[in-house]
PDB file of C-alpha atoms in Angstrom:
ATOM      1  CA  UNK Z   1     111.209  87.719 130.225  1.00 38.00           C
ATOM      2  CA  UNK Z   2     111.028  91.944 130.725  1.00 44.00           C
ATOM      3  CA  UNK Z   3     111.515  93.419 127.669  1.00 71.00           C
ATOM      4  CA  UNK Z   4     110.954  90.632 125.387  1.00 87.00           C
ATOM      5  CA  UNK Z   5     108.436  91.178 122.350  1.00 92.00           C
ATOM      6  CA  UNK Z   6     106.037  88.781 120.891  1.00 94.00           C
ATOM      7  CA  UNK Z   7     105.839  88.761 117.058  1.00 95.00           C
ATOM      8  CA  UNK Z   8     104.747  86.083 114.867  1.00 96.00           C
ATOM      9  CA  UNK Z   9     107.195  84.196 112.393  1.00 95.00           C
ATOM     10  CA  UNK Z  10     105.197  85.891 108.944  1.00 95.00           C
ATOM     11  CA  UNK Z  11     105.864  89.223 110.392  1.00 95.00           C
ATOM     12  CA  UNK Z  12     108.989  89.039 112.099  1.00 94.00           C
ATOM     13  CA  UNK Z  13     110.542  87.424 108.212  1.00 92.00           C
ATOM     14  CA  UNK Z  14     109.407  90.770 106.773  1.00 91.00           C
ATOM     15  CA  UNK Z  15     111.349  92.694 108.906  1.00 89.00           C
ATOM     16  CA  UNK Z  16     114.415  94.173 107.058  1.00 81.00           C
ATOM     17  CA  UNK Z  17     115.573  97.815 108.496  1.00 67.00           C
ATOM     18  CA  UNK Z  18     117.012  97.476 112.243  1.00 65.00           C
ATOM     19  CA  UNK Z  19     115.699 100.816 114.274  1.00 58.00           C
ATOM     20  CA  UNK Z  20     119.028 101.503 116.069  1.00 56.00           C
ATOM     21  CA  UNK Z  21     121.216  99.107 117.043  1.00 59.00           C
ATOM     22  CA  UNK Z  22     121.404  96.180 118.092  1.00 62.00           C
ATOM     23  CA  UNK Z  23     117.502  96.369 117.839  1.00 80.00           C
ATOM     24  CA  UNK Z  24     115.329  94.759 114.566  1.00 87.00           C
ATOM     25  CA  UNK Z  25     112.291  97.132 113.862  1.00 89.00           C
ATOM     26  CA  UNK Z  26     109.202  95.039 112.395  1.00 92.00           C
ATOM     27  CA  UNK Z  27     106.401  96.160 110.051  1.00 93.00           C
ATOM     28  CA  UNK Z  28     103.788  96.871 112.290  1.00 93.00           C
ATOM     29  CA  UNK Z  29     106.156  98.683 114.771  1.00 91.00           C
ATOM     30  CA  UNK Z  30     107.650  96.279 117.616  1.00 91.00           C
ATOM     31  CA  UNK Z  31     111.142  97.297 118.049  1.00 89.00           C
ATOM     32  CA  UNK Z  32     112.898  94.164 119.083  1.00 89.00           C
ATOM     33  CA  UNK Z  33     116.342  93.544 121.047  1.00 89.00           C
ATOM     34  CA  UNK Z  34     115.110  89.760 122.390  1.00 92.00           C
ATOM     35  CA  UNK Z  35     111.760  87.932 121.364  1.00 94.00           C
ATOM     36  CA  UNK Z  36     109.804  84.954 122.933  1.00 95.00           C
ATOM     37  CA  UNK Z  37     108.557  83.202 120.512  1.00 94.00           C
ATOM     38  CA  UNK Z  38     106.675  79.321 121.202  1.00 94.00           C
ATOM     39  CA  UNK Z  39     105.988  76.573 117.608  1.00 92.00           C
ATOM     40  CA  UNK Z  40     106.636  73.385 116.527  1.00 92.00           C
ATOM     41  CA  UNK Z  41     110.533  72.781 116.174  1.00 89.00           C
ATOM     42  CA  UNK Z  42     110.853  71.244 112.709  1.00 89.00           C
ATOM     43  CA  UNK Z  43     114.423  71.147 112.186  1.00 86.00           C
ATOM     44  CA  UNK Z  44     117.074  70.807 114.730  1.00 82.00           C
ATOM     45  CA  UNK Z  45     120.408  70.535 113.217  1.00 83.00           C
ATOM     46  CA  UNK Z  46     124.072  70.458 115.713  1.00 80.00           C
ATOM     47  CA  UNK Z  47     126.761  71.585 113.385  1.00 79.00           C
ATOM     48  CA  UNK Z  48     129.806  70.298 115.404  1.00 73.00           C
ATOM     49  CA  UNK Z  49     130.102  71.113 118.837  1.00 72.00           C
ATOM     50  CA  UNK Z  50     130.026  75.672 119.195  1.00 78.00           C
ATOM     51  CA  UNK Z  51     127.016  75.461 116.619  1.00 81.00           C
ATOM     52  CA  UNK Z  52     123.010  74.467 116.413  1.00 85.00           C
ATOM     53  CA  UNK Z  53     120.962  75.465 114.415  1.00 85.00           C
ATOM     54  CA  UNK Z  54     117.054  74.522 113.987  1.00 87.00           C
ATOM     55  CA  UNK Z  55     113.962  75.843 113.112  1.00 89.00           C
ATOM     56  CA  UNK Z  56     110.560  76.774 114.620  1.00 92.00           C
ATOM     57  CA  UNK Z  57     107.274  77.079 113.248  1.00 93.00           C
ATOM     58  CA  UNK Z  58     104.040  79.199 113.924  1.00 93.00           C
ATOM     59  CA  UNK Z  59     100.879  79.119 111.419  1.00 91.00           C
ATOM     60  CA  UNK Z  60     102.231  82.294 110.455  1.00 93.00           C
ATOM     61  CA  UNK Z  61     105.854  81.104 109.022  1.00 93.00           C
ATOM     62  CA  UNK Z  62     109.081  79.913 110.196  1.00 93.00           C
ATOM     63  CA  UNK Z  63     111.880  81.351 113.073  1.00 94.00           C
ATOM     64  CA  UNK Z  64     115.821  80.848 111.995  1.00 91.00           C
ATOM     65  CA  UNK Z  65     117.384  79.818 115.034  1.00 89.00           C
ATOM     66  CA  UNK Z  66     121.188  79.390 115.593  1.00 87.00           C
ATOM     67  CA  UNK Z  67     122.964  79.125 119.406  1.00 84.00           C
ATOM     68  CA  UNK Z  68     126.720  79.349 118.880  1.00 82.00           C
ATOM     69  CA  UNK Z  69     128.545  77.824 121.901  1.00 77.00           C
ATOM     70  CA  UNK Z  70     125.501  77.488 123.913  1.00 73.00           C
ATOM     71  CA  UNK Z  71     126.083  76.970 127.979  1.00 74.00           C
ATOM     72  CA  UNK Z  72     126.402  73.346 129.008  1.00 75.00           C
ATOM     73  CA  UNK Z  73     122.514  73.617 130.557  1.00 78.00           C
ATOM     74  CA  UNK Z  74     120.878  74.769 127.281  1.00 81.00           C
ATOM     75  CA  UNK Z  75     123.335  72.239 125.157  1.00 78.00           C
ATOM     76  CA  UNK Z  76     121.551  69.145 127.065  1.00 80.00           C
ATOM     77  CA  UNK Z  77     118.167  70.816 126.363  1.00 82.00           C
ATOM     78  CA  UNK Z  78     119.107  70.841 122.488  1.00 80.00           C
ATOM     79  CA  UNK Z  79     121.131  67.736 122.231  1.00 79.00           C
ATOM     80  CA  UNK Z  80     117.853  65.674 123.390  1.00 81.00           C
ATOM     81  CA  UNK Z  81     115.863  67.900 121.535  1.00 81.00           C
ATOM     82  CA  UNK Z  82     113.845  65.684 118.382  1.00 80.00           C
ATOM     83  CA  UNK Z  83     111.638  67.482 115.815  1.00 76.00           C
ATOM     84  CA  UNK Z  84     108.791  67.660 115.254  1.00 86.00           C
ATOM     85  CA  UNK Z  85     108.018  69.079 119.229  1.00 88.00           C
ATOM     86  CA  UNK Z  86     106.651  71.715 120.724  1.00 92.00           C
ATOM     87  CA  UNK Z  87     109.038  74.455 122.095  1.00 91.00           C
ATOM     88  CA  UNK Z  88     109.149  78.026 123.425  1.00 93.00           C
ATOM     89  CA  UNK Z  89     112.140  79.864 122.699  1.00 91.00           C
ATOM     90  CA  UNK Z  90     113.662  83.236 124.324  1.00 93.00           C
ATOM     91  CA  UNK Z  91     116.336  84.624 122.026  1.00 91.00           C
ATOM     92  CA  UNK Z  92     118.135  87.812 120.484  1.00 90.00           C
ATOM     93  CA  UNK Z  93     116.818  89.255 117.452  1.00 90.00           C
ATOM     94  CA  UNK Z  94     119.648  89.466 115.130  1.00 87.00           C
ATOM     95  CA  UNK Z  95     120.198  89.589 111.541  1.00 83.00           C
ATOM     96  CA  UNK Z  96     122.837  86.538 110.934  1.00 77.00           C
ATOM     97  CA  UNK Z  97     125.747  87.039 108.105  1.00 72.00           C
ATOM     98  CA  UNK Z  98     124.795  85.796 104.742  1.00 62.00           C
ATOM     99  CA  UNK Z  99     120.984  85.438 105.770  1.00 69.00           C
ATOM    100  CA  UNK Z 100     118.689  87.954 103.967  1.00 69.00           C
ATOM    101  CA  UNK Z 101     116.077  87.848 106.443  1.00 77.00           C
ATOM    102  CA  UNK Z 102     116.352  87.745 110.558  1.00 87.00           C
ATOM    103  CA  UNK Z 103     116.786  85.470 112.737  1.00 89.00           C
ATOM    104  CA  UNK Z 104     117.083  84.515 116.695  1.00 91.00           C
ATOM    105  CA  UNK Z 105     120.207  83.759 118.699  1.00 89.00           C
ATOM    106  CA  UNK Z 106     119.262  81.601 121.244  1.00 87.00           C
ATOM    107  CA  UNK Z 107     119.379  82.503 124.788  1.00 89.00           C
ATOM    108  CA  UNK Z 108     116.707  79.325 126.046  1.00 88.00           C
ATOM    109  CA  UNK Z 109     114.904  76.662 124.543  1.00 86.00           C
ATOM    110  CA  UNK Z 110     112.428  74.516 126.749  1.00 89.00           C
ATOM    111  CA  UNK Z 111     110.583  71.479 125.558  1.00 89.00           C
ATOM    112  CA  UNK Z 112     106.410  72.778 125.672  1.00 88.00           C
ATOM    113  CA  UNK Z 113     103.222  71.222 124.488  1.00 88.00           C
ATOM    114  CA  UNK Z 114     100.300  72.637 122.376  1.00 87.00           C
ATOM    115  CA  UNK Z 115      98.490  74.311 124.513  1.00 86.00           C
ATOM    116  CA  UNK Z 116     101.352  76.563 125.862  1.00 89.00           C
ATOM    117  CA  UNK Z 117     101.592  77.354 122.362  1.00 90.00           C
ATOM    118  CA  UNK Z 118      97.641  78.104 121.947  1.00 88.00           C
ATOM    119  CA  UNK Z 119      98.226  80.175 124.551  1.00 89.00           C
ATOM    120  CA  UNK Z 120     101.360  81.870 122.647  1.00 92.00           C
ATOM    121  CA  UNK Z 121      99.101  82.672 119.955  1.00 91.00           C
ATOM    122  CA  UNK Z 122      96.038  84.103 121.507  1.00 87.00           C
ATOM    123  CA  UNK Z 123      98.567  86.336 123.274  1.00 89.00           C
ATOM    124  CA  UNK Z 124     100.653  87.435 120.145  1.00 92.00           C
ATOM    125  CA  UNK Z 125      97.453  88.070 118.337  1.00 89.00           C
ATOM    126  CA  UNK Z 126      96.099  90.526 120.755  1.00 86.00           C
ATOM    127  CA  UNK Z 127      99.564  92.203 120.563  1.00 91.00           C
ATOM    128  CA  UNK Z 128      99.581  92.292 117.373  1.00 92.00           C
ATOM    129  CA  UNK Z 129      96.212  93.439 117.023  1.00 87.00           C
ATOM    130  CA  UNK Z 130      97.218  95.943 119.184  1.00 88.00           C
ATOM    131  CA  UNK Z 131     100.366  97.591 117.308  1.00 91.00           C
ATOM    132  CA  UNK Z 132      98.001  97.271 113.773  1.00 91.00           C
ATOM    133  CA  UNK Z 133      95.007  99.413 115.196  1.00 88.00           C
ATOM    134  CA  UNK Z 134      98.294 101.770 116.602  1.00 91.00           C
ATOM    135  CA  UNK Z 135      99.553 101.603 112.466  1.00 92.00           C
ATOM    136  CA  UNK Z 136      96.157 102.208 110.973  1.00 90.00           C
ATOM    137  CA  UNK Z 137      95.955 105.220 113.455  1.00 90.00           C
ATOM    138  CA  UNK Z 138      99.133 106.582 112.231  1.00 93.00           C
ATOM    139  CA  UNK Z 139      98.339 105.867 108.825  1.00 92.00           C
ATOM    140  CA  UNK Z 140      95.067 107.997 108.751  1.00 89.00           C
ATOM    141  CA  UNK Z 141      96.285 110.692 111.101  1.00 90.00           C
ATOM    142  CA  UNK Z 142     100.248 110.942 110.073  1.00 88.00           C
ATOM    143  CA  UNK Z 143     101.283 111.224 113.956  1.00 89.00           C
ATOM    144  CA  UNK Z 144     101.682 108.357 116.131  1.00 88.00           C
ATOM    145  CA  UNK Z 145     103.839 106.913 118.919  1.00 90.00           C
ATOM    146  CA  UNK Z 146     107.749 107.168 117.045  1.00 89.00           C
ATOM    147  CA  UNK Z 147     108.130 103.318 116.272  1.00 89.00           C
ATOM    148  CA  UNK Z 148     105.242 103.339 114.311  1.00 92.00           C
ATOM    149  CA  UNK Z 149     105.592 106.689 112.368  1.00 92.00           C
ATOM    150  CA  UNK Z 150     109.018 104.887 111.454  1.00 90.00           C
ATOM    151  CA  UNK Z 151     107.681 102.158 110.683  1.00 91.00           C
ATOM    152  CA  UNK Z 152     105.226 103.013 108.194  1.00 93.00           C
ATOM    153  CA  UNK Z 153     108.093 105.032 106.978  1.00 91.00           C
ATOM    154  CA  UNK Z 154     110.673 102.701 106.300  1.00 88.00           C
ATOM    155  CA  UNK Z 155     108.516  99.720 104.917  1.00 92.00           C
ATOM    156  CA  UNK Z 156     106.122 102.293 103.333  1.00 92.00           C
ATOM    157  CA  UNK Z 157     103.158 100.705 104.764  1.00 91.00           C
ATOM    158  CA  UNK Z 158      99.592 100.936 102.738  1.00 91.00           C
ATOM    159  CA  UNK Z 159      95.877 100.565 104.664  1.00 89.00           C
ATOM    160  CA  UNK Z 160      96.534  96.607 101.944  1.00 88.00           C
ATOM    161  CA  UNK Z 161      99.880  96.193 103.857  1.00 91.00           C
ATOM    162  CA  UNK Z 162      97.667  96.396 107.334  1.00 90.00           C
ATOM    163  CA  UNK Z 163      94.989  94.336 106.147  1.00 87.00           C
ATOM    164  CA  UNK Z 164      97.716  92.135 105.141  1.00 89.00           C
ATOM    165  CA  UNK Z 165      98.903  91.470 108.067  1.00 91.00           C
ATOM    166  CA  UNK Z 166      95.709  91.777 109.614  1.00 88.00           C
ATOM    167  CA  UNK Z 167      94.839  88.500 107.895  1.00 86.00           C
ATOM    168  CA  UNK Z 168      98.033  86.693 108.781  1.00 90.00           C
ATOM    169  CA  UNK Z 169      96.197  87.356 113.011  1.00 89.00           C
ATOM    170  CA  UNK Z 170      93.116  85.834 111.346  1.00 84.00           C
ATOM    171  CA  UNK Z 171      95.202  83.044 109.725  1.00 85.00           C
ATOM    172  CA  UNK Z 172      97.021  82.233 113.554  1.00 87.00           C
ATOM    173  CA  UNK Z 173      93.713  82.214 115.005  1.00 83.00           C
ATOM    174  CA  UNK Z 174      91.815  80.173 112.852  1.00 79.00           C
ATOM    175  CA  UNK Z 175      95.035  77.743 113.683  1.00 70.00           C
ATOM    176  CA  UNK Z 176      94.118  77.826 117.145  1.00 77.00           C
ATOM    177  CA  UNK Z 177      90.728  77.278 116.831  1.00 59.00           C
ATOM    178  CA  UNK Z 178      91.116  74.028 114.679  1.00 54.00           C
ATOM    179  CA  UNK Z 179      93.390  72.390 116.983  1.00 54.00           C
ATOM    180  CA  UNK Z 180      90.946  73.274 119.926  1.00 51.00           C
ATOM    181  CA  UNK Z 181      88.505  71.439 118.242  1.00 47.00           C
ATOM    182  CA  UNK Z 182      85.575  72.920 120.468  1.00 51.00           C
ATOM    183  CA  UNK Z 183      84.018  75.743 118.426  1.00 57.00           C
ATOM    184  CA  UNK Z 184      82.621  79.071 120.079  1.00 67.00           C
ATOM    185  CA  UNK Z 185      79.396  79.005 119.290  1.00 81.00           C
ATOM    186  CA  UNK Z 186      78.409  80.677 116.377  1.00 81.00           C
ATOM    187  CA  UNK Z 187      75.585  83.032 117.905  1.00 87.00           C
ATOM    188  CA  UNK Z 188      78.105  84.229 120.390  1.00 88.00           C
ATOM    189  CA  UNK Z 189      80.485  85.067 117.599  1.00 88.00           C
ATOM    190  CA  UNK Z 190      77.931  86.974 115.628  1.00 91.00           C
ATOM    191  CA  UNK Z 191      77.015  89.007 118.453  1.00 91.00           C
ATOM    192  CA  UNK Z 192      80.492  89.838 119.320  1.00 90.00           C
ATOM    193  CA  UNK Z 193      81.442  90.981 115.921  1.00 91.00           C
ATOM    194  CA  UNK Z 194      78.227  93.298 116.002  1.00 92.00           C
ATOM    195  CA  UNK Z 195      78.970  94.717 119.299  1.00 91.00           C
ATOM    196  CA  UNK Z 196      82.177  95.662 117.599  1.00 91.00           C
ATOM    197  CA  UNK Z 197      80.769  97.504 114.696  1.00 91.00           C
ATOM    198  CA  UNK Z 198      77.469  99.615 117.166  1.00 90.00           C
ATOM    199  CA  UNK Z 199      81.103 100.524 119.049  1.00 88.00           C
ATOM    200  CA  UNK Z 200      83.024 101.477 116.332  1.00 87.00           C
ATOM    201  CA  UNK Z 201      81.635 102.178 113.115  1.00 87.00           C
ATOM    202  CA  UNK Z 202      80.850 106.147 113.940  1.00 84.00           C
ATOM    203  CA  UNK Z 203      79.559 108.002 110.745  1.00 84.00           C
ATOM    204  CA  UNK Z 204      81.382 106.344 107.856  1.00 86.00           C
ATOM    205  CA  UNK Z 205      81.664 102.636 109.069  1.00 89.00           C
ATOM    206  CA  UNK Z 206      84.429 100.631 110.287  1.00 89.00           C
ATOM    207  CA  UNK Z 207      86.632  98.644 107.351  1.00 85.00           C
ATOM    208  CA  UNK Z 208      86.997  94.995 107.310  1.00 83.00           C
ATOM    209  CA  UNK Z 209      91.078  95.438 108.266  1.00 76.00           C
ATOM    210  CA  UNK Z 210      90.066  97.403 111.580  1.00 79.00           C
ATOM    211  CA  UNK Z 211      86.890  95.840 112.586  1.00 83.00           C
ATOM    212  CA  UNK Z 212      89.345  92.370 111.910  1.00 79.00           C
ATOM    213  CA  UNK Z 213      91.990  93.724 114.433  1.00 74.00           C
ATOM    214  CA  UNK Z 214      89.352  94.758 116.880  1.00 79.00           C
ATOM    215  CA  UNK Z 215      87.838  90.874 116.538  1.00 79.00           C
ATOM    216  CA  UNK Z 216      91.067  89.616 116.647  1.00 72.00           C
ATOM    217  CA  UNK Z 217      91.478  90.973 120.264  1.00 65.00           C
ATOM    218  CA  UNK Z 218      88.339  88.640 121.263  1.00 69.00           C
ATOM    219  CA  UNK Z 219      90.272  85.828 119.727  1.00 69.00           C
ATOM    220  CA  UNK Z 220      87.688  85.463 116.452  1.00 77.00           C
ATOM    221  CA  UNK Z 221      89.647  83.995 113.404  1.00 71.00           C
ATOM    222  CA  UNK Z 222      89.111  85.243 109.742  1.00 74.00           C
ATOM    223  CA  UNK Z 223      86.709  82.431 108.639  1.00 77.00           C
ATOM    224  CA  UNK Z 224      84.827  83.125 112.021  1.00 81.00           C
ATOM    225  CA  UNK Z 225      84.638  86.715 111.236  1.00 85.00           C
ATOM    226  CA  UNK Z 226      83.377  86.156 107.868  1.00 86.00           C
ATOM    227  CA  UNK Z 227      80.681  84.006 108.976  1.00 88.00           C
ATOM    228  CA  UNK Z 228      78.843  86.618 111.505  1.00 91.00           C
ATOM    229  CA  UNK Z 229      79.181  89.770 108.929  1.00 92.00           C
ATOM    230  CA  UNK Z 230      77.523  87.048 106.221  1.00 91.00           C
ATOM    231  CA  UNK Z 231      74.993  86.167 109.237  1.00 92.00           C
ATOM    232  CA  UNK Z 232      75.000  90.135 110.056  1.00 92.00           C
ATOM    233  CA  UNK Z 233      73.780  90.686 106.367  1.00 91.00           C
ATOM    234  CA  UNK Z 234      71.247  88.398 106.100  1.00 90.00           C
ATOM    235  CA  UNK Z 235      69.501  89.412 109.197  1.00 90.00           C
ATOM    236  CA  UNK Z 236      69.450  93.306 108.065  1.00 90.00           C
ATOM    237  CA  UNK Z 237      71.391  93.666 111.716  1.00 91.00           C
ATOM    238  CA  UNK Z 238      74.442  95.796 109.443  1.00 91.00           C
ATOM    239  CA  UNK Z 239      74.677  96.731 106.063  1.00 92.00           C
ATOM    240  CA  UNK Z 240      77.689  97.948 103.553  1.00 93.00           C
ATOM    241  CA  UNK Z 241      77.863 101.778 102.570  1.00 90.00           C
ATOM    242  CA  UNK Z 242      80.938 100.768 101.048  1.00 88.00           C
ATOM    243  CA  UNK Z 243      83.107  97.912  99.422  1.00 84.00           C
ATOM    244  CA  UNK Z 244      84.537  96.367 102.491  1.00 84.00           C
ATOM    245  CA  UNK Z 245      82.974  98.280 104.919  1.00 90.00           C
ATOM    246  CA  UNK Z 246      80.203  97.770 107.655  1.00 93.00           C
ATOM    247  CA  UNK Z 247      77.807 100.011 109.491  1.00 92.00           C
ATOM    248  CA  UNK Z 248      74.872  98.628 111.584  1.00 90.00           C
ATOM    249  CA  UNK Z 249      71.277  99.341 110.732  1.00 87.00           C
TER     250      UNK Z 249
END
């Protein structure tokens, strides 16, 4: 899967300018010609025998996904297909005719489980988490690698659009960490999250958005992450020179 990109579904819908192309450019900067993307297949619809189309669900939002005359392997694979199931999905990143939004021509579809796509997750997250500290970067300094100067650009992105989307990480992890049902425990989350802000804080403090990027690396969710800077506070450990901001003591 060289050259694919991982992007969840409640970024990937936002995505409206294509970079050059054949390629879909998304708000925080991944420039995609094919995706691989893993959910819960909700919908799986054939419409006659040259088109299916179905869709796929992370805790983000939702893939469209349409295979027009798919090979005879991959038509099995959807034919016994039933929804709701767990799938991965390797496919084109299009924008389809008549669809405001885009979507995914499929290339392959394989039946999965949850854990495959817990592991989907944690690894999109740290991507993500990735190409948002990359934005905020940008943002700040106005130069940056060229996908993300364009993107900020194009979908005039604010420091709220990167906490936005900051969140929707959170959101995917906290997803995770429910269906795991075995909790880190919460001293080694507290002590995580204030390694992070010793590292990073420097003379003015590190923001919520950045220090929730930099956590969502480590795989701590937004409720998680709320829970150690409340714990952080309390135990004089970090304080707030700002609104929103942290700096430890």
């Amino acid at each position: 899967m060289e050259g694919t990109k991982r992007v969840f579904a409640g970024e990937y819908a936002r995505a409206r300018l294509p970079l050059c192309q054949d390629r879909v450019l998304t708000p925080t900067g991944a420039c995609c010609r094919q995706i691989f993307l893993a959910g819960a297949l909700t919908e799986a619809d054939p419409r006659g025998p040259d088109l299916w189309y179905g869709r796929v669900a992370d805790p983000t939002g939702v893939f469209e996904i349409r295979a027009e005359r798919p090979d005879r392997e991959q038509h099995a694979v959807l034919r016994d297909l039933t929804s709701p199931s767990f799938v991965t999905v390797v496919g084109e990143a299009v924008f389809f005719s008549g669809y405001e939004g885009p979507g995914v021509s499929l290339l392959q579809i394989q039946e999965s489980d949850r854990t495959v796509r817990d592991r989907w997750i944690l690894r999109t997250a740290e991507i993500t988490s990735d190409r948002l500290t990359i934005l905020s970067e940008t943002l700040r300094s106005g130069t940056g690698p060229v996908s993300a100067v364009t993107a900020l650009r194009q979908y005039a992105m604010t420091a709220a659009d990167i906490r936005d989307l900051a969140g929707m990480v959170c959101h995917a992890l906290d997803g995770v960490a429910s269906s795991a049902g075995a909790a880190r425990p919460q001293e080694e989350i507290t002590a995580a999250v204030l390694t992070i802000i010793r590292e990073s804080a420097g003379k003015k403090g590190i923001s919520f958005e950045d220090l929730a990027v930099i956590a969502g690396t480590s795989g701590i969710g937004g409720r998680e992450l709320r829970d150690a800077l409340r714990i952080l506070l309390e135990e004089d450990e970090c304080y707030q020179p700002a609104r929103e901001v942290f700096k430890p003591l």
